[in-house]
mmCIF file of C-alpha atoms and ligand atoms in Angstrom:
data_model
loop_
_atom_site.group_PDB
_atom_site.id
_atom_site.type_symbol
_atom_site.label_atom_id
_atom_site.label_comp_id
_atom_site.label_asym_id
_atom_site.label_seq_id
_atom_site.Cartn_x
_atom_site.Cartn_y
_atom_site.Cartn_z
ATOM 1 C CA UNK A 1 -0.001 7.799 -25.138
ATOM 2 C CA UNK A 2 1.040 7.143 -21.603
ATOM 3 C CA UNK A 3 2.056 3.655 -20.802
ATOM 4 C CA UNK A 4 3.085 2.056 -17.584
ATOM 5 C CA UNK A 5 6.381 1.186 -19.267
ATOM 6 C CA UNK A 6 7.471 4.671 -18.239
ATOM 7 C CA UNK A 7 7.757 3.567 -14.655
ATOM 8 C CA UNK A 8 7.537 -0.139 -15.019
ATOM 9 C CA UNK A 9 7.798 -2.051 -11.825
ATOM 10 C CA UNK A 10 8.475 -5.722 -11.357
ATOM 11 C CA UNK A 11 5.104 -6.354 -9.906
ATOM 12 C CA UNK A 12 4.312 -9.954 -10.605
ATOM 13 C CA UNK A 13 4.818 -12.440 -7.831
ATOM 14 C CA UNK A 14 6.622 -15.500 -9.093
ATOM 15 C CA UNK A 15 6.274 -19.025 -7.772
ATOM 16 C CA UNK A 16 9.443 -19.759 -5.856
ATOM 17 C CA UNK A 17 10.766 -22.530 -8.127
ATOM 18 C CA UNK A 18 10.560 -20.513 -11.311
ATOM 19 C CA UNK A 19 12.712 -17.707 -9.958
ATOM 20 C CA UNK A 20 15.357 -20.013 -8.551
ATOM 21 C CA UNK A 21 14.808 -17.969 -5.426
ATOM 22 C CA UNK A 22 16.921 -20.413 -3.443
ATOM 23 C CA UNK A 23 19.915 -18.856 -5.159
ATOM 24 C CA UNK A 24 18.832 -15.335 -4.199
ATOM 25 C CA UNK A 25 20.612 -13.410 -1.482
ATOM 26 C CA UNK A 26 17.403 -11.689 -0.380
ATOM 27 C CA UNK A 27 13.742 -11.599 -1.342
ATOM 28 C CA UNK A 28 10.242 -10.561 -0.301
ATOM 29 C CA UNK A 29 7.730 -13.329 0.386
ATOM 30 C CA UNK A 30 4.097 -12.520 -0.382
ATOM 31 C CA UNK A 31 1.442 -14.733 1.167
ATOM 32 C CA UNK A 32 -1.570 -14.310 -1.114
ATOM 33 C CA UNK A 33 -3.640 -16.672 1.048
ATOM 34 C CA UNK A 34 -3.195 -14.247 3.946
ATOM 35 C CA UNK A 35 -4.274 -11.387 1.668
ATOM 36 C CA UNK A 36 -7.395 -13.279 0.705
ATOM 37 C CA UNK A 37 -8.107 -14.051 4.373
ATOM 38 C CA UNK A 38 -7.766 -10.371 5.284
ATOM 39 C CA UNK A 39 -10.325 -9.282 2.704
ATOM 40 C CA UNK A 40 -12.774 -11.999 3.765
ATOM 41 C CA UNK A 41 -12.383 -10.925 7.405
ATOM 42 C CA UNK A 42 -12.780 -7.217 6.599
ATOM 43 C CA UNK A 43 -15.854 -7.940 4.484
ATOM 44 C CA UNK A 44 -17.528 -9.406 7.577
ATOM 45 C CA UNK A 45 -17.608 -5.888 9.043
ATOM 46 C CA UNK A 46 -19.530 -4.565 6.039
ATOM 47 C CA UNK A 47 -23.148 -4.735 5.077
ATOM 48 C CA UNK A 48 -23.528 -7.051 2.036
ATOM 49 C CA UNK A 49 -24.349 -4.093 -0.226
ATOM 50 C CA UNK A 50 -21.199 -2.147 0.664
ATOM 51 C CA UNK A 51 -18.554 -2.598 -2.012
ATOM 52 C CA UNK A 52 -14.897 -3.212 -1.231
ATOM 53 C CA UNK A 53 -12.179 -1.261 -3.056
ATOM 54 C CA UNK A 54 -8.717 -2.771 -2.628
ATOM 55 C CA UNK A 55 -6.228 0.098 -2.744
ATOM 56 C CA UNK A 56 -3.270 -1.178 -4.771
ATOM 57 C CA UNK A 57 -1.373 2.075 -5.366
ATOM 58 C CA UNK A 58 2.420 2.139 -5.144
ATOM 59 C CA UNK A 59 2.680 -1.412 -6.500
ATOM 60 C CA UNK A 60 0.190 -2.586 -3.871
ATOM 61 C CA UNK A 61 2.183 -1.008 -1.032
ATOM 62 C CA UNK A 62 5.253 -2.870 -2.335
ATOM 63 C CA UNK A 63 3.515 -6.268 -2.543
ATOM 64 C CA UNK A 64 3.127 -6.484 -6.352
ATOM 65 C CA UNK A 65 0.063 -4.774 -7.837
ATOM 66 C CA UNK A 66 -1.069 -7.316 -10.439
ATOM 67 C CA UNK A 67 -1.012 -10.406 -8.228
ATOM 68 C CA UNK A 68 -2.534 -8.524 -5.312
ATOM 69 C CA UNK A 69 -5.297 -7.076 -7.511
ATOM 70 C CA UNK A 70 -6.122 -10.486 -8.999
ATOM 71 C CA UNK A 71 -6.261 -12.116 -5.564
ATOM 72 C CA UNK A 72 -8.285 -9.245 -4.088
ATOM 73 C CA UNK A 73 -10.887 -9.492 -6.865
ATOM 74 C CA UNK A 74 -11.245 -13.228 -6.246
ATOM 75 C CA UNK A 75 -11.664 -12.620 -2.514
ATOM 76 C CA UNK A 76 -14.513 -10.128 -2.422
ATOM 77 C CA UNK A 77 -13.114 -6.835 -3.683
ATOM 78 C CA UNK A 78 -15.000 -5.379 -6.647
ATOM 79 C CA UNK A 79 -13.046 -2.136 -7.160
ATOM 80 C CA UNK A 80 -9.354 -1.232 -7.356
ATOM 81 C CA UNK A 81 -7.771 2.063 -6.342
ATOM 82 C CA UNK A 82 -4.483 3.348 -7.771
ATOM 83 C CA UNK A 83 -2.650 6.654 -7.458
ATOM 84 C CA UNK A 84 -1.520 7.247 -11.045
ATOM 85 C CA UNK A 85 -2.461 6.575 -14.661
ATOM 86 C CA UNK A 86 0.502 4.214 -15.297
ATOM 87 C CA UNK A 87 -0.512 2.172 -12.248
ATOM 88 C CA UNK A 88 -3.980 1.761 -13.759
ATOM 89 C CA UNK A 89 -2.583 0.841 -17.173
ATOM 90 C CA UNK A 90 -0.385 -1.836 -15.635
ATOM 91 C CA UNK A 91 -3.508 -3.550 -14.249
ATOM 92 C CA UNK A 92 -5.395 -3.233 -17.561
ATOM 93 C CA UNK A 93 -2.430 -4.630 -19.514
ATOM 94 C CA UNK A 94 -2.514 -7.629 -17.181
ATOM 95 C CA UNK A 95 -6.098 -8.227 -18.313
ATOM 96 C CA UNK A 96 -7.873 -6.921 -15.210
ATOM 97 C CA UNK A 97 -11.387 -5.734 -16.092
ATOM 98 C CA UNK A 98 -12.655 -4.445 -12.716
ATOM 99 C CA UNK A 99 -13.389 -0.715 -12.322
ATOM 100 C CA UNK A 100 -10.246 1.235 -11.398
ATOM 101 C CA UNK A 101 -10.400 4.599 -9.632
ATOM 102 C CA UNK A 102 -7.379 6.884 -9.912
ATOM 103 C CA UNK A 103 -7.119 8.485 -6.478
ATOM 104 C CA UNK A 104 -4.474 11.027 -7.537
ATOM 105 C CA UNK A 105 -4.840 14.151 -9.643
ATOM 106 C CA UNK A 106 -4.935 13.954 -13.450
ATOM 107 C CA UNK A 107 -5.261 17.000 -15.667
ATOM 108 C CA UNK A 108 -3.047 16.849 -18.764
ATOM 109 C CA UNK A 109 -4.530 16.018 -22.202
ATOM 110 C CA UNK A 110 -2.255 12.938 -22.380
ATOM 111 C CA UNK A 111 -3.584 11.684 -19.084
ATOM 112 C CA UNK A 112 -7.189 12.246 -20.157
ATOM 113 C CA UNK A 113 -6.612 10.326 -23.399
ATOM 114 C CA UNK A 114 -4.956 7.448 -21.573
ATOM 115 C CA UNK A 115 -7.785 7.337 -19.025
ATOM 116 C CA UNK A 116 -10.358 7.185 -21.826
ATOM 117 C CA UNK A 117 -8.396 4.608 -23.781
ATOM 118 C CA UNK A 118 -7.798 2.264 -20.827
ATOM 119 C CA UNK A 119 -11.229 2.787 -19.253
ATOM 120 C CA UNK A 120 -9.854 4.147 -16.006
ATOM 121 C CA UNK A 121 -11.905 6.448 -13.788
ATOM 122 C CA UNK A 122 -10.506 9.801 -12.670
ATOM 123 C CA UNK A 123 -10.988 11.857 -9.530
ATOM 124 C CA UNK A 124 -12.277 15.368 -10.264
ATOM 125 C CA UNK A 125 -11.631 18.282 -7.892
ATOM 126 C CA UNK A 126 -11.916 21.502 -9.865
ATOM 127 C CA UNK A 127 -13.899 23.206 -12.607
ATOM 128 C CA UNK A 128 -10.769 23.745 -14.668
ATOM 129 C CA UNK A 129 -9.963 20.049 -14.522
ATOM 130 C CA UNK A 130 -13.539 19.002 -15.381
ATOM 131 C CA UNK A 131 -13.498 21.312 -18.426
ATOM 132 C CA UNK A 132 -10.207 19.844 -19.646
ATOM 133 C CA UNK A 133 -11.714 16.353 -19.419
ATOM 134 C CA UNK A 134 -14.858 17.334 -21.255
ATOM 135 C CA UNK A 135 -12.938 19.220 -23.986
ATOM 136 C CA UNK A 136 -10.447 16.441 -24.657
ATOM 137 C CA UNK A 137 -13.158 13.769 -24.729
ATOM 138 C CA UNK A 138 -15.068 15.872 -27.252
ATOM 139 C CA UNK A 139 -11.916 16.404 -29.335
ATOM 140 C CA UNK A 140 -11.237 12.659 -29.534
ATOM 141 C CA UNK A 141 -14.903 11.900 -30.274
ATOM 142 C CA UNK A 142 -15.246 9.744 -27.190
ATOM 143 C CA UNK A 143 -18.097 7.365 -27.897
ATOM 144 C CA UNK A 144 -19.649 7.176 -24.441
ATOM 145 C CA UNK A 145 -19.612 8.876 -21.021
ATOM 146 C CA UNK A 146 -16.543 8.695 -18.840
ATOM 147 C CA UNK A 147 -17.287 7.606 -15.280
ATOM 148 C CA UNK A 148 -15.829 10.270 -12.980
ATOM 149 C CA UNK A 149 -15.592 10.578 -9.203
ATOM 150 C CA UNK A 150 -15.949 13.858 -7.366
ATOM 151 C CA UNK A 151 -13.649 14.376 -4.407
ATOM 152 C CA UNK A 152 -14.666 16.671 -1.557
ATOM 153 C CA UNK A 153 -12.170 18.201 0.833
ATOM 154 C CA UNK A 154 -13.854 17.851 4.227
ATOM 155 C CA UNK A 155 -10.757 18.478 6.309
ATOM 156 C CA UNK A 156 -7.736 16.667 4.859
ATOM 157 C CA UNK A 157 -6.654 19.815 2.962
ATOM 158 C CA UNK A 158 -5.264 17.685 0.148
ATOM 159 C CA UNK A 159 -7.127 16.858 -3.101
ATOM 160 C CA UNK A 160 -10.759 17.841 -3.303
ATOM 161 C CA UNK A 161 -13.176 20.638 -3.906
ATOM 162 C CA UNK A 162 -14.178 22.577 -0.787
ATOM 163 C CA UNK A 163 -17.150 20.772 0.818
ATOM 164 C CA UNK A 164 -18.935 24.064 1.518
ATOM 165 C CA UNK A 165 -19.074 25.062 -2.132
ATOM 166 C CA UNK A 166 -19.326 21.673 -3.756
ATOM 167 C CA UNK A 167 -22.919 21.883 -5.018
ATOM 168 C CA UNK A 168 -22.096 24.289 -7.888
ATOM 169 C CA UNK A 169 -19.177 22.095 -8.919
ATOM 170 C CA UNK A 170 -21.229 18.910 -8.851
ATOM 171 C CA UNK A 171 -23.926 20.630 -10.905
ATOM 172 C CA UNK A 172 -21.372 21.769 -13.467
ATOM 173 C CA UNK A 173 -19.916 18.263 -13.838
ATOM 174 C CA UNK A 174 -23.402 16.765 -14.049
ATOM 175 C CA UNK A 175 -24.176 19.076 -16.995
ATOM 176 C CA UNK A 176 -20.925 18.622 -18.900
ATOM 177 C CA UNK A 177 -21.119 16.348 -21.925
ATOM 178 C CA UNK A 178 -19.040 13.129 -21.928
ATOM 179 C CA UNK A 179 -18.864 12.948 -18.111
ATOM 180 C CA UNK A 180 -20.995 10.867 -15.779
ATOM 181 C CA UNK A 181 -20.712 11.127 -12.001
ATOM 182 C CA UNK A 182 -20.031 7.632 -10.669
ATOM 183 C CA UNK A 183 -19.414 8.586 -7.052
ATOM 184 C CA UNK A 184 -18.771 11.358 -4.560
ATOM 185 C CA UNK A 185 -16.118 10.786 -1.950
ATOM 186 C CA UNK A 186 -13.878 12.293 0.673
ATOM 187 C CA UNK A 187 -10.855 11.190 2.686
ATOM 188 C CA UNK A 188 -10.349 11.067 6.456
ATOM 189 C CA UNK A 189 -7.308 12.740 8.001
ATOM 190 C CA UNK A 190 -7.342 11.303 11.529
ATOM 191 C CA UNK A 191 -9.328 8.060 11.441
ATOM 192 C CA UNK A 192 -6.478 6.143 13.110
ATOM 193 C CA UNK A 193 -6.378 8.514 16.084
ATOM 194 C CA UNK A 194 -7.907 7.715 19.492
ATOM 195 C CA UNK A 195 -9.423 11.185 19.525
ATOM 196 C CA UNK A 196 -12.274 11.085 17.018
ATOM 197 C CA UNK A 197 -13.195 14.790 17.093
ATOM 198 C CA UNK A 198 -11.857 15.617 13.622
ATOM 199 C CA UNK A 199 -13.209 12.405 12.141
ATOM 200 C CA UNK A 200 -16.686 13.246 13.455
ATOM 201 C CA UNK A 201 -16.417 16.741 12.039
ATOM 202 C CA UNK A 202 -15.391 15.379 8.623
ATOM 203 C CA UNK A 203 -18.271 12.905 8.749
ATOM 204 C CA UNK A 204 -20.741 15.729 9.510
ATOM 205 C CA UNK A 205 -19.331 17.883 6.725
ATOM 206 C CA UNK A 206 -19.615 14.981 4.279
ATOM 207 C CA UNK A 207 -23.251 14.416 5.317
ATOM 208 C CA UNK A 208 -24.067 18.084 4.979
ATOM 209 C CA UNK A 209 -22.400 18.366 1.551
ATOM 210 C CA UNK A 210 -24.343 15.311 0.327
ATOM 211 C CA UNK A 211 -27.574 16.857 1.614
ATOM 212 C CA UNK A 212 -27.010 20.065 -0.380
ATOM 213 C CA UNK A 213 -26.195 18.040 -3.497
ATOM 214 C CA UNK A 214 -29.410 16.031 -3.079
ATOM 215 C CA UNK A 215 -31.315 19.298 -2.583
ATOM 216 C CA UNK A 216 -30.396 20.478 -6.070
ATOM 217 C CA UNK A 217 -31.852 17.265 -7.454
ATOM 218 C CA UNK A 218 -28.688 15.391 -8.367
ATOM 219 C CA UNK A 219 -28.712 11.605 -7.966
ATOM 220 C CA UNK A 220 -25.450 10.209 -6.629
ATOM 221 C CA UNK A 221 -25.035 6.496 -7.321
ATOM 222 C CA UNK A 222 -22.246 5.870 -4.797
ATOM 223 C CA UNK A 223 -20.774 7.530 -1.698
ATOM 224 C CA UNK A 224 -17.525 6.569 0.022
ATOM 225 C CA UNK A 225 -15.417 7.916 2.844
ATOM 226 C CA UNK A 226 -13.581 5.205 4.805
ATOM 227 C CA UNK A 227 -9.935 4.145 4.523
ATOM 228 C CA UNK A 228 -8.648 1.178 6.595
ATOM 229 C CA UNK A 229 -8.982 3.049 9.873
ATOM 230 C CA UNK A 230 -12.479 4.308 9.047
ATOM 231 C CA UNK A 231 -13.524 0.806 7.979
ATOM 232 C CA UNK A 232 -12.282 -0.724 11.228
ATOM 233 C CA UNK A 233 -13.563 1.977 13.543
ATOM 234 C CA UNK A 234 -17.149 2.864 12.656
ATOM 235 C CA UNK A 235 -19.845 1.233 10.483
ATOM 236 C CA UNK A 236 -21.540 4.580 9.885
ATOM 237 C CA UNK A 237 -18.527 5.567 7.736
ATOM 238 C CA UNK A 238 -18.906 2.633 5.334
ATOM 239 C CA UNK A 239 -21.601 4.091 3.000
ATOM 240 C CA UNK A 240 -21.680 2.325 -0.395
ATOM 241 C CA UNK A 241 -17.995 1.419 -0.547
ATOM 242 C CA UNK A 242 -14.847 1.315 1.594
ATOM 243 C CA UNK A 243 -11.344 2.012 0.234
ATOM 244 C CA UNK A 244 -8.961 -0.263 2.085
ATOM 245 C CA UNK A 245 -5.178 -0.289 1.741
ATOM 246 C CA UNK A 246 -3.116 -1.070 4.828
ATOM 247 C CA UNK A 247 -5.535 -3.570 6.392
ATOM 248 C CA UNK A 248 -5.623 -5.626 3.173
ATOM 249 C CA UNK A 249 -1.897 -6.149 3.691
ATOM 250 C CA UNK A 250 -2.544 -7.424 7.209
ATOM 251 C CA UNK A 251 -1.531 -4.425 9.310
ATOM 252 C CA UNK A 252 -3.619 -2.306 11.670
ATOM 253 C CA UNK A 253 -3.627 1.482 11.236
ATOM 254 C CA UNK A 254 -3.170 1.801 14.994
ATOM 255 C CA UNK A 255 -2.996 -0.402 18.078
ATOM 256 C CA UNK A 256 -6.475 0.471 19.351
ATOM 257 C CA UNK A 257 -8.042 -0.765 16.076
ATOM 258 C CA UNK A 258 -6.371 -4.148 16.450
ATOM 259 C CA UNK A 259 -9.193 -6.043 18.135
ATOM 260 C CA UNK A 260 -11.876 -5.664 15.447
ATOM 261 C CA UNK A 261 -10.768 -8.382 13.020
ATOM 262 C CA UNK A 262 -7.969 -10.920 12.789
ATOM 263 C CA UNK A 263 -5.552 -9.806 10.060
ATOM 264 C CA UNK A 264 -2.406 -11.614 8.901
ATOM 265 C CA UNK A 265 0.643 -9.772 7.566
ATOM 266 C CA UNK A 266 1.117 -10.598 3.881
ATOM 267 C CA UNK A 267 4.734 -9.565 3.419
ATOM 268 C CA UNK A 268 7.920 -11.015 4.889
ATOM 269 C CA UNK A 269 11.492 -10.072 4.041
ATOM 270 C CA UNK A 270 14.160 -12.772 4.052
ATOM 271 C CA UNK A 271 17.894 -12.858 3.306
ATOM 272 C CA UNK A 272 20.731 -15.342 3.532
ATOM 273 C CA UNK A 273 23.851 -15.520 5.621
ATOM 274 C CA UNK A 274 26.685 -15.027 3.154
ATOM 275 C CA UNK A 275 29.732 -15.185 5.436
ATOM 276 C CA UNK A 276 30.511 -16.133 9.053
ATOM 277 C CA UNK A 277 33.490 -14.985 11.141
ATOM 278 C CA UNK A 278 34.861 -14.553 14.652
ATOM 279 C CA UNK A 279 36.173 -11.166 15.816
ATOM 280 C CA UNK A 280 38.231 -10.408 18.935
ATOM 281 C CA UNK A 281 37.312 -7.990 21.721
ATOM 282 C CA UNK A 282 37.749 -4.294 20.830
ATOM 283 C CA UNK A 283 37.215 -4.709 17.074
ATOM 284 C CA UNK A 284 35.191 -2.136 15.070
ATOM 285 C CA UNK A 285 32.427 -3.316 12.739
ATOM 286 C CA UNK A 286 31.317 -1.699 9.445
ATOM 287 C CA UNK A 287 31.659 1.915 8.207
ATOM 288 C CA UNK A 288 32.507 4.413 10.890
ATOM 289 C CA UNK A 289 33.081 1.685 13.483
ATOM 290 C CA UNK A 290 29.858 2.663 15.239
ATOM 291 C CA UNK A 291 29.962 -0.755 16.908
ATOM 292 C CA UNK A 292 33.041 -2.049 18.804
ATOM 293 C CA UNK A 293 32.971 -5.592 20.203
ATOM 294 C CA UNK A 294 33.167 -5.767 23.994
ATOM 295 C CA UNK A 295 34.133 -9.456 23.901
ATOM 296 C CA UNK A 296 35.188 -12.067 21.401
ATOM 297 C CA UNK A 297 32.113 -12.604 19.265
ATOM 298 C CA UNK A 298 30.825 -14.307 16.164
ATOM 299 C CA UNK A 299 29.355 -12.315 13.316
ATOM 300 C CA UNK A 300 27.328 -13.282 10.282
ATOM 301 C CA UNK A 301 27.180 -11.107 7.192
ATOM 302 C CA UNK A 302 23.676 -11.078 5.635
ATOM 303 C CA UNK A 303 23.101 -10.152 2.000
ATOM 304 C CA UNK A 304 20.621 -7.304 2.296
ATOM 305 C CA UNK A 305 21.157 -3.586 2.878
ATOM 306 C CA UNK A 306 19.738 -0.108 2.549
ATOM 307 C CA UNK A 307 19.625 -0.381 -1.247
ATOM 308 C CA UNK A 308 17.062 -3.148 -0.710
ATOM 309 C CA UNK A 309 14.983 -0.942 1.578
ATOM 310 C CA UNK A 310 16.278 -1.510 5.106
ATOM 311 C CA UNK A 311 16.387 2.020 6.547
ATOM 312 C CA UNK A 312 19.982 2.882 7.441
ATOM 313 C CA UNK A 313 18.706 4.643 10.568
ATOM 314 C CA UNK A 314 18.023 1.196 12.043
ATOM 315 C CA UNK A 315 21.810 0.605 12.304
ATOM 316 C CA UNK A 316 22.650 -0.903 15.717
ATOM 317 C CA UNK A 317 18.924 -0.782 16.630
ATOM 318 C CA UNK A 318 17.249 -3.579 14.699
ATOM 319 C CA UNK A 319 17.048 -7.276 15.322
ATOM 320 C CA UNK A 320 16.540 -10.159 12.914
ATOM 321 C CA UNK A 321 15.282 -13.719 13.383
ATOM 322 C CA UNK A 322 17.621 -16.656 12.970
ATOM 323 C CA UNK A 323 16.554 -20.191 13.933
ATOM 324 C CA UNK A 324 13.571 -18.716 15.741
ATOM 325 C CA UNK A 325 15.685 -16.415 17.922
ATOM 326 C CA UNK A 326 15.954 -12.628 17.869
ATOM 327 C CA UNK A 327 19.564 -11.578 17.292
ATOM 328 C CA UNK A 328 20.941 -8.018 17.134
ATOM 329 C CA UNK A 329 22.224 -6.280 14.038
ATOM 330 C CA UNK A 330 25.559 -4.532 14.675
ATOM 331 C CA UNK A 331 27.467 -1.697 12.998
ATOM 332 C CA UNK A 332 26.281 0.575 10.201
ATOM 333 C CA UNK A 333 23.817 -0.935 7.717
ATOM 334 C CA UNK A 334 25.583 -0.819 4.345
ATOM 335 C CA UNK A 335 24.172 -0.632 0.837
ATOM 336 C CA UNK A 336 23.980 -4.368 0.215
ATOM 337 C CA UNK A 337 24.912 -6.081 3.481
ATOM 338 C CA UNK A 338 24.359 -6.073 7.216
ATOM 339 C CA UNK A 339 26.217 -7.743 10.058
ATOM 340 C CA UNK A 340 24.461 -9.630 12.860
ATOM 341 C CA UNK A 341 25.750 -10.908 16.195
ATOM 342 C CA UNK A 342 25.366 -14.717 16.172
ATOM 343 C CA UNK A 343 27.364 -15.373 19.373
ATOM 344 C CA UNK A 344 24.246 -16.922 20.957
ATOM 345 C CA UNK A 345 23.794 -19.516 18.191
ATOM 346 C CA UNK A 346 26.273 -22.238 17.405
ATOM 347 C CA UNK A 347 27.364 -23.482 14.020
ATOM 348 C CA UNK A 348 25.610 -20.939 11.768
ATOM 349 C CA UNK A 349 26.214 -21.800 8.116
ATOM 350 C CA UNK A 350 26.534 -19.712 4.990
ATOM 351 C CA UNK A 351 23.242 -19.954 3.078
ATOM 352 C CA UNK A 352 21.026 -20.036 6.172
ATOM 353 C CA UNK A 353 17.886 -17.917 5.915
ATOM 354 C CA UNK A 354 17.461 -14.885 8.159
ATOM 355 C CA UNK A 355 14.043 -13.275 8.642
ATOM 356 C CA UNK A 356 14.440 -9.521 8.423
ATOM 357 C CA UNK A 357 10.713 -8.771 8.784
ATOM 358 C CA UNK A 358 8.234 -11.536 9.502
ATOM 359 C CA UNK A 359 7.823 -14.456 11.848
ATOM 360 C CA UNK A 360 9.610 -17.637 12.883
ATOM 361 C CA UNK A 361 7.820 -19.786 15.418
ATOM 362 C CA UNK A 362 6.704 -17.631 18.329
ATOM 363 C CA UNK A 363 8.868 -14.669 17.406
ATOM 364 C CA UNK A 364 8.037 -11.895 15.011
ATOM 365 C CA UNK A 365 9.387 -8.589 13.801
ATOM 366 C CA UNK A 366 6.729 -6.378 12.268
ATOM 367 C CA UNK A 367 6.627 -3.273 10.091
ATOM 368 C CA UNK A 368 5.077 -1.552 13.155
ATOM 369 C CA UNK A 369 8.209 -2.392 15.180
ATOM 370 C CA UNK A 370 10.376 -0.643 12.594
ATOM 371 C CA UNK A 371 7.940 2.243 12.274
ATOM 372 C CA UNK A 372 8.007 2.801 16.031
ATOM 373 C CA UNK A 373 11.808 2.705 16.123
ATOM 374 C CA UNK A 374 12.032 5.164 13.252
ATOM 375 C CA UNK A 375 9.218 7.444 14.360
ATOM 376 C CA UNK A 376 7.315 6.840 11.144
ATOM 377 C CA UNK A 377 4.285 4.755 10.058
ATOM 378 C CA UNK A 378 4.031 1.169 8.813
ATOM 379 C CA UNK A 379 2.717 2.367 5.413
ATOM 380 C CA UNK A 380 6.129 3.905 4.708
ATOM 381 C CA UNK A 381 7.958 0.749 5.809
ATOM 382 C CA UNK A 382 5.918 -1.477 3.457
ATOM 383 C CA UNK A 383 6.515 0.845 0.507
ATOM 384 C CA UNK A 384 10.256 1.001 1.100
ATOM 385 C CA UNK A 385 11.314 -2.440 -0.231
ATOM 386 C CA UNK A 386 12.994 -2.048 -3.583
ATOM 387 C CA UNK A 387 12.421 -4.052 -6.721
ATOM 388 C CA UNK A 388 15.870 -5.519 -6.518
ATOM 389 C CA UNK A 389 14.197 -7.950 -4.101
ATOM 390 C CA UNK A 390 12.145 -10.458 -6.084
ATOM 391 C CA UNK A 391 8.590 -10.957 -4.813
ATOM 392 C CA UNK A 392 7.971 -14.667 -4.343
ATOM 393 C CA UNK A 393 4.977 -16.630 -3.144
ATOM 394 C CA UNK A 394 6.349 -19.504 -1.081
ATOM 395 C CA UNK A 395 2.965 -21.266 -1.119
ATOM 396 C CA UNK A 396 2.833 -21.647 -4.898
ATOM 397 C CA UNK A 397 4.781 -24.688 -5.992
ATOM 398 C CA UNK A 398 5.045 -25.322 -9.699
HETATM 399 C C1 PLP B 1 -4.260 5.512 0.101
HETATM 400 C C2 PLP B 1 -5.686 5.846 0.172
HETATM 401 C C3 PLP B 1 -6.591 4.981 0.811
HETATM 402 C C4 PLP B 1 -6.156 3.752 1.583
HETATM 403 O O1 PLP B 1 -5.632 4.146 2.841
HETATM 404 P P1 PLP B 1 -5.247 3.079 3.971
HETATM 405 O O2 PLP B 1 -5.049 3.894 5.174
HETATM 406 O O3 PLP B 1 -3.978 2.422 3.524
HETATM 407 O O4 PLP B 1 -6.378 2.126 4.066
HETATM 408 C C5 PLP B 1 -7.949 5.311 0.759
HETATM 409 N N1 PLP B 1 -8.371 6.432 0.116
HETATM 410 C C6 PLP B 1 -7.516 7.288 -0.484
HETATM 411 C C7 PLP B 1 -8.050 8.517 -1.129
HETATM 412 C C8 PLP B 1 -6.151 7.042 -0.463
HETATM 413 O O5 PLP B 1 -5.310 7.905 -1.054
#
């Protein structure tokens, strides 16, 4: 039997006092009140009968799946989306009863048994896969029908059965014993783009596929299509449910979708100054001496590095916040430590807190800032923080 122990993550968010986080060199702060606010705000865009699935795959985009799922369910989400079977089991073992859709592919007998045992709900994309599910459920004498979700490929070219030939597949699944179709869904490839041509095409294909399925007399209880970008951009994509990841965590899929609702970033990354020193003009800093001081300057060493999830490609490019000011990072980012230029601030002490990502007063450094500098997307930045950083909720006091 599969268990989440196989890839166990440290996903609970601890109140700050219990983790003695004040003695930590670096940590991730998770603001669950902001998460709750984001879901309430996003729900305002939806018709009351549209359900909200909080996508909590990849340990809730690095935020801690169990705490995020519990908060999301209290704040108006009624479904959870994960990528893998162990991610679903982790939520069930934490006592979460809400329906959980596995967005990724599952097809081995072990996965089917675990899905049945833990009452998870799989995504089905092919006849072969549907037959495996039906056979295994028969072999284990499954005592009811497994709720399954049919995924159509309408233009993402990832998981899904081809939208043009989906009717035969849906009919086959509808006739198989032990399986019950809970929903039909598809996924948008370009919903965050300013150019909505492909999104419109996918929407049309989805509509046309649903029409052919209805024509053969099959009742579909639930339809869903929108990710964060689809949810923010167009009400006609909402259908019976939206599947929201990034926006739940307080980030916008793209700048032009930023005006629809007020979202608050949930995650901040903090670390402490561990050492302070003065260096003379012409002195090299860190591996490779990629930074050489052009004057006498003061440096602080901060206890966080690429092994915690700061991309090494930000070396000599990133800034951090200290006492509400942006200060530059200098030299190569190392595994566990970075150096910052504190010449502009007097009397910096060991133990002071530096904001690596987040806000101090008027200033902020966002995952989008890093994504732009690195030519990637904020989703990847959020998922990059390692579990060596404890997740703490600064608002919970014991
Ligand atoms: C990850 C994922 C989502 C959520 O995407 P966001 O852009 O983070 O909102 C929705 N649906 C599917 C199928 C996904 O894999």
